[in-house]
Short mmCIF file of C-alpha atoms and ligand atoms in Angstrom, two decimals:
data_model
loop_
_atom_site.label_atom_id
_atom_site.label_comp_id
_atom_site.label_asym_id
_atom_site.label_seq_id
_atom_site.Cartn_x
_atom_site.Cartn_y
_atom_site.Cartn_z
CA PRO Q 1 144.15 129.67 -13.15
CA SER Q 2 142.51 126.31 -11.68
CA ILE Q 3 139.46 126.60 -13.66
CA THR Q 4 141.39 125.43 -16.61
CA ARG Q 5 143.37 122.87 -15.14
CA GLY Q 6 142.65 119.22 -16.61
CA VAL Q 7 141.82 120.75 -19.91
CA THR Q 8 144.14 120.84 -23.06
CA VAL Q 9 143.12 122.25 -26.26
CA GLU Q 10 144.68 121.92 -29.72
CA ILE Q 11 143.96 120.52 -33.11
CA PRO Q 12 145.36 117.18 -32.95
CA LYS Q 13 147.87 115.96 -35.42
CA VAL Q 14 146.69 112.38 -35.44
CA THR Q 15 145.32 111.17 -38.68
CA TRP Q 16 143.10 108.07 -39.75
CA GLU Q 17 146.00 106.69 -41.27
CA ASP Q 18 147.82 106.65 -38.02
CA ILE Q 19 145.11 104.04 -36.75
CA GLY Q 20 145.40 100.62 -37.80
CA GLY Q 21 142.04 98.61 -37.48
CA PRO Q 22 138.44 98.23 -38.08
CA LYS Q 23 137.53 100.14 -41.31
CA ASP Q 24 133.91 100.02 -40.75
CA LEU Q 25 134.41 101.79 -37.31
CA LYS Q 26 136.38 104.50 -38.79
CA LYS Q 27 133.71 105.04 -41.36
CA LYS Q 28 130.95 105.27 -39.08
CA LEU Q 29 132.95 107.78 -36.76
CA ARG Q 30 133.83 109.67 -39.98
CA GLN Q 31 130.48 110.21 -40.93
CA ALA Q 32 129.39 111.11 -37.51
CA VAL Q 33 131.95 113.49 -37.11
CA GLU Q 34 133.09 115.19 -40.52
CA TRP Q 35 129.45 115.33 -42.36
CA PRO Q 36 127.84 117.55 -39.88
CA ILE Q 37 130.93 119.83 -39.72
CA LYS Q 38 131.68 119.74 -43.32
CA HIS Q 39 128.08 119.60 -44.81
CA SER Q 40 126.17 121.40 -42.22
CA ALA Q 41 124.08 123.01 -44.94
CA ALA Q 42 122.86 119.70 -46.42
CA PHE Q 43 121.82 118.52 -42.86
CA SER Q 44 119.78 121.83 -42.21
CA ARG Q 45 118.36 121.39 -46.03
CA LEU Q 46 116.99 118.12 -45.23
CA GLY Q 47 116.00 118.87 -41.56
CA ILE Q 48 118.20 116.20 -39.72
CA SER Q 49 119.83 117.17 -36.60
CA PRO Q 50 123.46 115.51 -36.17
CA VAL Q 51 124.82 113.35 -33.75
CA ARG Q 52 125.63 115.39 -30.56
CA GLY Q 53 127.29 112.37 -28.53
CA ILE Q 54 129.45 109.30 -29.19
CA LEU Q 55 130.40 106.81 -26.73
CA LEU Q 56 133.39 104.61 -27.53
CA HIS Q 57 133.87 101.42 -25.34
CA GLY Q 58 136.11 98.94 -25.38
CA PRO Q 59 139.18 97.43 -23.78
CA PRO Q 60 142.02 99.90 -22.64
CA GLY Q 61 144.66 100.85 -24.97
CA CYS Q 62 142.73 99.94 -28.10
CA SER Q 63 142.88 103.50 -29.67
CA LYS Q 64 139.72 105.13 -28.22
CA THR Q 65 141.50 108.51 -27.39
CA THR Q 66 143.54 108.27 -30.87
CA LEU Q 67 140.22 107.61 -32.88
CA ALA Q 68 138.56 110.92 -31.06
CA LYS Q 69 141.81 112.96 -32.00
CA ALA Q 70 141.81 111.66 -35.59
CA ALA Q 71 138.15 112.76 -35.82
CA ALA Q 72 139.15 116.14 -34.79
CA HIS Q 73 142.12 116.34 -36.86
CA ALA Q 74 139.65 115.33 -39.87
CA ALA Q 75 137.02 117.85 -39.16
CA GLN Q 76 139.58 120.40 -38.17
CA ALA Q 77 137.92 120.84 -34.85
CA SER Q 78 139.45 122.12 -31.59
CA PHE Q 79 139.88 119.13 -29.26
CA PHE Q 80 139.11 119.58 -25.69
CA SER Q 81 140.20 116.75 -23.56
CA LEU Q 82 138.76 116.19 -19.86
CA SER Q 83 139.29 113.35 -17.72
CA GLY Q 84 136.63 112.08 -15.67
CA ALA Q 85 138.58 110.79 -13.03
CA GLU Q 86 140.22 114.17 -12.62
CA LEU Q 87 137.08 116.19 -12.59
CA TYR Q 88 135.79 113.76 -10.08
CA SER Q 89 138.81 114.33 -7.77
CA MET Q 90 138.25 118.38 -7.92
CA TYR Q 91 137.08 120.45 -4.99
CA VAL Q 92 133.28 120.72 -4.60
CA GLY Q 93 131.83 122.81 -7.44
CA GLU Q 94 135.18 123.22 -9.08
CA GLY Q 95 134.20 119.85 -11.68
CA GLU Q 96 131.09 121.52 -12.69
CA ALA Q 97 132.52 124.85 -13.14
CA LEU Q 98 135.20 123.09 -15.42
CA LEU Q 99 132.62 121.28 -17.30
CA ARG Q 100 130.33 124.29 -17.92
CA ASN Q 101 133.52 126.58 -18.85
CA THR Q 102 134.72 123.57 -21.26
CA PHE Q 103 131.34 123.82 -23.43
CA GLN Q 104 131.47 127.69 -23.32
CA ARG Q 105 134.91 127.49 -24.62
CA ALA Q 106 134.18 125.02 -27.19
CA ARG Q 107 131.15 127.08 -28.33
CA LEU Q 108 133.59 130.02 -28.79
CA VAL Q 109 136.02 128.25 -30.92
CA ALA Q 110 133.56 125.81 -32.79
CA PRO Q 111 133.87 123.38 -34.72
CA SER Q 112 134.89 121.68 -31.57
CA ILE Q 113 135.27 118.30 -29.98
CA ILE Q 114 134.95 117.67 -26.29
CA PHE Q 115 136.45 114.27 -25.17
CA PHE Q 116 135.83 112.86 -21.92
CA ASP Q 117 138.17 109.81 -20.79
CA GLU Q 118 137.07 107.62 -18.47
CA ALA Q 119 133.56 109.04 -18.87
CA ASP Q 120 131.92 106.32 -16.65
CA VAL Q 121 133.41 108.19 -13.43
CA VAL Q 122 131.50 111.27 -14.27
CA ALA Q 123 128.43 109.58 -15.86
CA ALA Q 124 127.91 106.81 -13.22
CA LYS Q 125 124.56 105.39 -12.67
CA ARG Q 126 122.60 107.37 -10.19
CA GLY Q 127 122.23 106.01 -6.61
CA GLY Q 128 123.31 102.31 -5.61
CA SER Q 129 126.15 103.52 -3.17
CA SER Q 130 125.70 105.19 0.36
CA SER Q 131 129.08 106.84 -0.13
CA SER Q 132 128.86 110.65 0.36
CA ASN Q 133 130.95 110.94 -2.86
CA ILE Q 134 128.09 109.77 -4.85
CA THR Q 135 126.65 113.26 -4.64
CA VAL Q 136 129.76 114.75 -6.48
CA GLY Q 137 129.25 112.31 -9.29
CA GLU Q 138 125.46 113.19 -9.45
CA ARG Q 139 126.39 117.03 -9.78
CA LEU Q 140 128.95 116.41 -12.56
CA LEU Q 141 126.20 114.15 -14.27
CA SER Q 142 123.36 116.56 -14.03
CA THR Q 143 125.83 119.32 -15.41
CA LEU Q 144 126.86 117.20 -18.34
CA LEU Q 145 123.11 116.51 -19.02
CA THR Q 146 122.22 120.00 -18.92
CA GLU Q 147 125.28 121.39 -21.25
CA MET Q 148 124.54 118.33 -23.62
CA ASP Q 149 120.73 119.29 -23.77
CA GLY Q 150 122.05 123.01 -24.65
CA LEU Q 151 124.06 121.68 -27.55
CA GLU Q 152 120.86 121.90 -29.63
CA GLU Q 153 121.38 125.49 -30.67
CA ALA Q 154 125.14 124.97 -30.73
CA LYS Q 155 126.41 124.01 -34.29
CA GLY Q 156 129.75 122.15 -34.64
CA ILE Q 157 130.35 120.87 -31.17
CA LEU Q 158 130.37 117.27 -30.59
CA VAL Q 159 131.06 115.04 -27.34
CA LEU Q 160 132.88 112.03 -27.38
CA ALA Q 161 133.30 109.69 -24.36
CA ALA Q 162 135.21 106.68 -23.54
CA THR Q 163 135.10 104.20 -21.30
CA ASN Q 164 135.98 100.67 -20.39
CA ARG Q 165 132.75 100.37 -18.62
CA PRO Q 166 129.74 101.26 -20.73
CA HIS Q 167 127.39 99.32 -18.52
CA ALA Q 168 128.23 101.87 -15.57
CA ILE Q 169 126.97 104.94 -17.62
CA ASP Q 170 123.77 106.46 -16.54
CA ALA Q 171 120.99 105.47 -18.51
CA ALA Q 172 119.91 109.26 -18.99
CA LEU Q 173 123.07 109.74 -21.05
CA MET Q 174 121.96 107.17 -23.62
CA ARG Q 175 118.85 108.82 -24.42
CA PRO Q 176 118.38 109.94 -28.15
CA GLY Q 177 119.84 113.35 -28.66
CA ARG Q 178 122.54 112.65 -26.03
CA PHE Q 179 124.98 110.04 -26.90
CA ASP Q 180 122.90 108.75 -30.04
CA LEU Q 181 126.23 106.52 -31.43
CA VAL Q 182 127.51 103.78 -29.37
CA LEU Q 183 130.71 102.48 -30.73
CA TYR Q 184 132.61 99.32 -29.62
CA VAL Q 185 136.32 99.47 -30.12
CA PRO Q 186 137.45 95.83 -29.95
CA LEU Q 187 140.94 94.41 -29.58
CA PRO Q 188 142.77 94.14 -32.95
CA ASP Q 189 142.40 91.13 -35.04
CA LEU Q 190 144.88 89.62 -37.06
CA GLU Q 191 144.58 92.16 -39.87
CA GLY Q 192 144.47 95.13 -37.34
CA ARG Q 193 147.40 93.97 -35.58
CA TYR Q 194 149.36 93.96 -38.83
CA GLU Q 195 147.87 97.37 -39.87
CA ILE Q 196 149.17 98.71 -36.11
CA LEU Q 197 152.82 97.18 -36.42
CA ARG Q 198 152.69 98.77 -39.84
CA VAL Q 199 151.99 102.17 -38.36
CA HIS Q 200 154.19 101.83 -35.40
CA THR Q 201 157.36 100.72 -37.39
CA ARG Q 202 157.06 103.32 -40.04
CA ASN Q 203 159.55 105.53 -38.37
CA ILE Q 204 161.86 102.49 -37.17
CA LYS Q 205 164.78 101.12 -39.31
CA ILE Q 206 163.73 97.66 -39.46
CA GLY Q 207 166.20 94.78 -41.36
CA PRO Q 208 165.01 92.83 -44.19
CA ASP Q 209 164.34 89.78 -41.97
CA VAL Q 210 161.73 91.11 -39.63
CA ASP Q 211 158.67 89.31 -40.41
CA LEU Q 212 155.43 91.23 -39.11
CA LYS Q 213 153.19 88.69 -40.48
CA ARG Q 214 154.77 86.18 -38.21
CA ILE Q 215 154.75 88.77 -35.21
CA VAL Q 216 150.89 89.24 -35.70
CA GLU Q 217 150.62 85.62 -35.47
CA ASP Q 218 152.39 85.61 -32.21
CA THR Q 219 150.71 88.48 -30.52
CA GLU Q 220 146.94 87.44 -30.12
CA LEU Q 221 145.20 89.31 -27.37
CA PHE Q 222 147.60 92.16 -27.81
CA THR Q 223 146.19 95.56 -27.45
CA GLY Q 224 147.07 98.47 -29.72
CA ALA Q 225 149.10 100.03 -27.03
CA GLU Q 226 150.84 96.75 -26.14
CA LEU Q 227 151.99 96.37 -30.02
CA GLU Q 228 153.25 99.98 -29.85
CA GLY Q 229 155.29 98.87 -26.86
CA LEU Q 230 156.56 95.90 -28.59
CA CYS Q 231 158.06 97.99 -31.39
CA ARG Q 232 159.58 100.20 -29.16
CA GLU Q 233 160.87 97.62 -26.85
CA ALA Q 234 162.49 95.72 -29.99
CA GLY Q 235 164.58 98.69 -30.70
CA ILE Q 236 165.69 98.97 -27.25
CA VAL Q 237 166.67 95.39 -27.32
CA ALA Q 238 168.62 96.17 -30.39
CA LEU Q 239 170.65 98.94 -28.86
CA ARG Q 240 171.05 97.12 -25.67
CA GLU Q 241 172.83 94.35 -27.67
CA ASP Q 242 175.04 96.87 -29.62
CA ILE Q 243 174.71 100.69 -29.36
CA THR Q 244 176.04 101.15 -32.82
CA ALA Q 245 173.07 98.98 -34.39
CA THR Q 246 171.73 100.70 -37.62
CA VAL Q 247 168.64 98.30 -37.85
CA VAL Q 248 166.37 96.17 -35.59
CA CYS Q 249 166.08 92.53 -36.39
CA ASP Q 250 163.28 89.83 -35.92
CA ARG Q 251 165.10 88.49 -32.98
CA HIS Q 252 164.90 91.85 -31.34
CA PHE Q 253 161.04 91.44 -31.48
P1 ATP H 301 142.44 103.96 -22.60
O1 ATP H 301 140.89 103.30 -22.46
O2 ATP H 301 143.40 103.35 -21.56
O3 ATP H 301 142.42 105.42 -22.33
P2 ATP H 301 142.36 103.95 -25.37
O4 ATP H 301 141.45 102.97 -25.98
O5 ATP H 301 141.96 105.62 -25.36
O6 ATP H 301 142.87 103.70 -23.92
P3 ATP H 301 144.56 104.94 -26.83
O7 ATP H 301 144.88 105.94 -25.83
O8 ATP H 301 144.22 105.58 -28.09
O9 ATP H 301 143.87 103.86 -26.21
O10 ATP H 301 146.02 104.08 -27.44
C1 ATP H 301 147.12 103.87 -26.46
C2 ATP H 301 148.23 103.87 -27.20
O11 ATP H 301 148.34 102.78 -28.18
C3 ATP H 301 148.28 105.02 -28.50
O12 ATP H 301 149.53 105.64 -28.24
C4 ATP H 301 148.35 104.60 -29.74
O13 ATP H 301 149.39 104.94 -30.70
C5 ATP H 301 148.23 103.05 -29.71
N1 ATP H 301 147.45 102.40 -30.25
C6 ATP H 301 146.28 101.79 -29.86
N2 ATP H 301 145.39 101.18 -30.84
C7 ATP H 301 146.21 101.57 -31.87
C8 ATP H 301 145.67 101.40 -33.36
N3 ATP H 301 144.56 100.65 -33.56
N4 ATP H 301 146.47 101.77 -34.23
C9 ATP H 301 147.80 102.55 -34.10
N5 ATP H 301 148.01 102.87 -32.66
C10 ATP H 301 147.20 102.41 -31.60
#
């Protein structure tokens, strides 16, 4: 049925160990996601309300989606994934219905994480353009605001949103009680790139001459996705050279 188009539900298999990079970012995310679900009694004992929404922003291909999935895995939460662009492109009313329906289903199977990719498309600043499409965005945004405000009583539901354009997000969403936590997911640094290469060469047979440290030096400004691509590509180069190859060597990288 069209109502479930664009939503996928699962408990993801990705773990924190599958992500190379900033330790403090993972720690903050862990606390915000795992604690309220695993220690909800402690929160109510102290009368603290947990974070309801987290905004992840930063350049594309640097693990925002993967972090959200790892968070869901760690909390053993159902993972609902929505794409802002897809919601936006739906027929009139369909996008809002899908949004409401997703929150409803998330409540039923809580703990849940609702992940919005390309959140800026749905949560774009109001006004500004005279295009008639703006009303689509406005309606989606107001539905999202209503649903997020309704999370007060709903325990164990967290909204994670990802964007490359945080400044395009409407200020109404950034108020306390909505996206309380804003985390920047940067391009990986030297250490981050090394960890990412380690993750993505885990299942690849690499030869003893492969020097990940040197590759790290040569890949400044590479995103996580590009480093993953590099590892895959090296394997393909090795096979192209010799289809009976048993290891991937340094020159292939
Ligand atoms: P976009 O903004 O384009 O949606 P994103 O920031 O959500 O990108 P992901 O989709 O999480 O990025 O990452 C893309 C791919 O790159 C994933 O398949 C992931 O395996 C890999 N990747 C990116 N960053 C890392 C990282 N820090 N550690 C391991 N893998 C990474």
